[in-house]
Amino acid sequence: MTTLDIRNARGLDGAPVEVRVENGRIAAIAPSLPVAQDNATRQIDARGALLLPGLVESHTHLDKTVWGMPWYVNECGSRLIDRIDNERRWRAESGHDAGAASLALGRAFLAAGTTRLRTHVDIDTEAGLRHLDGVLATRDTLADRLDMQIVAFPQSGVLDRDGTLALLDDSLARGADVLGWLDPCAIDRDPVASLDAMFALADKHGCPVDMHLHEPGEMGVFSLELMLERIVALGMQGKVVVSHAFCLGELEAARADTLLARLADAGVALITMAPPSRIVPPLMACRRAGVPLAGGNDGIRDTWTPYGTPDMLERAMMIGLRYNLRRDDELEIALDCVTHQGARACWFDDYGLHAGARADLVLVDAMNAAQAIVTRAPRRWVVANGHVVVSEGVEV
């Protein structure tokens, strides 16, 4: 792998920074580095561009997207179950190809500077493992550049659909990294049996868990408390993520703080899409409690929603808008949600701008994090695992 030197960049603090990349890792990073004397080292003159770590997508659904395809006309009902049933029917009738869809969107994420990504893949008794096979192929195709985690996700629930648990078991044996689950009360309608099944399967495979928790109010809190009891009893601390967690935003501050302290003690991380139409977990309270709160897009242009793009700077802007982050230093928190907090929540190793880290680097036309987010600054260079994938704004 070619040695790469990046010169004349600027860090988030505005200070000069230069980076040497060797064998896919950051070999050195400093205000100034000695000039390489060999012809094998590729030189990039950043010309004052802002250096960011590779962006992290903590929650998306590559298998569902119609990105780059003809427009999908959405006439679905507004309930969660309407969207689940509509999607399952459309994918079956259309023959939607999760492999081609996920590859197109995965490449678009890379071009926009995302180098670490967690995607959920529907595991369903009608589709079987067809969607998983497509996304596994995409992971293999992009493996030298995009660090992708796959979550085996039972979108239609588990307890009422015989055979789903066995399919999830097969998915994890076949290469999925994380066990997904959702709404033990609202979807499975038996939270004790649902969570016992979830933790038993996670224990069998020694894998972490990502729970989609849409449940509101006291129902959601009840599910969280049942989860926390099992996390501690089973020694699953640090192995559980909760996506959405709308219920946390509905609690009065003192009660929310108490529950967040329990989440922190159990090593539970949260992931939000910062949707404008739903109450969201309290960002600043999470940070005070030591609970990682990362950002993700959820679905991007699929049967659920026409919205979204594979640009994590845009998602950081959505986080800033949803949480009323206006000051430049506050917008650095939004950037943190799609960089370091994402890596922490999803257990991506060797992340960041330091010697020894995987060489995931993004150089953008901006003076600071706030401008990068608000303008969704053009990516002038993207380096993923030491490979240059965008050069002078052009995808390689």
PDB file of C-alpha atoms in Angstrom, residues 12 18 29 54 114 132 189 203 206 209-210 234 243 264 279 290 305-306 352 361 386:
ATOM      1  CA  LEU A  12     -10.560  21.587  14.274  1.00  0.00           C
ATOM      2  CA  GLU A  18       0.014  17.147   8.595  1.00  0.00           C
ATOM      3  CA  ILE A  29       0.301  13.336  12.812  1.00  0.00           C
ATOM      4  CA  GLY A  54     -13.836   9.581   8.837  1.00  0.00           C
ATOM      5  CA  THR A 114     -18.386   7.913   5.748  1.00  0.00           C
ATOM      6  CA  LEU A 132     -28.836 -10.479   4.173  1.00  0.00           C
ATOM      7  CA  ARG A 189     -46.656  -7.859  22.964  1.00  0.00           C
ATOM      8  CA  ASP A 203     -25.486 -15.034  24.531  1.00  0.00           C
ATOM      9  CA  GLY A 206     -21.522 -13.841  21.912  1.00  0.00           C
ATOM     10  CA  VAL A 209     -27.506  -6.112  20.633  1.00  0.00           C
ATOM     11  CA  ASP A 210     -29.122  -3.114  18.923  1.00  0.00           C
ATOM     12  CA  LEU A 234     -26.306 -11.552  32.333  1.00  0.00           C
ATOM     13  CA  SER A 243     -31.860   3.238  18.847  1.00  0.00           C
ATOM     14  CA  ALA A 264     -24.407   4.697  31.900  1.00  0.00           C
ATOM     15  CA  ILE A 279     -39.547  13.668  20.884  1.00  0.00           C
ATOM     16  CA  GLY A 290     -21.723   9.682  30.246  1.00  0.00           C
ATOM     17  CA  THR A 305     -39.555   7.910   3.769  1.00  0.00           C
ATOM     18  CA  PRO A 306     -38.581   9.965   0.719  1.00  0.00           C
ATOM     19  CA  GLY A 352      -9.710   8.934  15.370  1.00  0.00           C
ATOM     20  CA  LEU A 361      -9.617  11.039   6.892  1.00  0.00           C
ATOM     21  CA  GLY A 386      -5.469   4.362   3.633  1.00  0.00           C
TER      22      GLY A 386
END
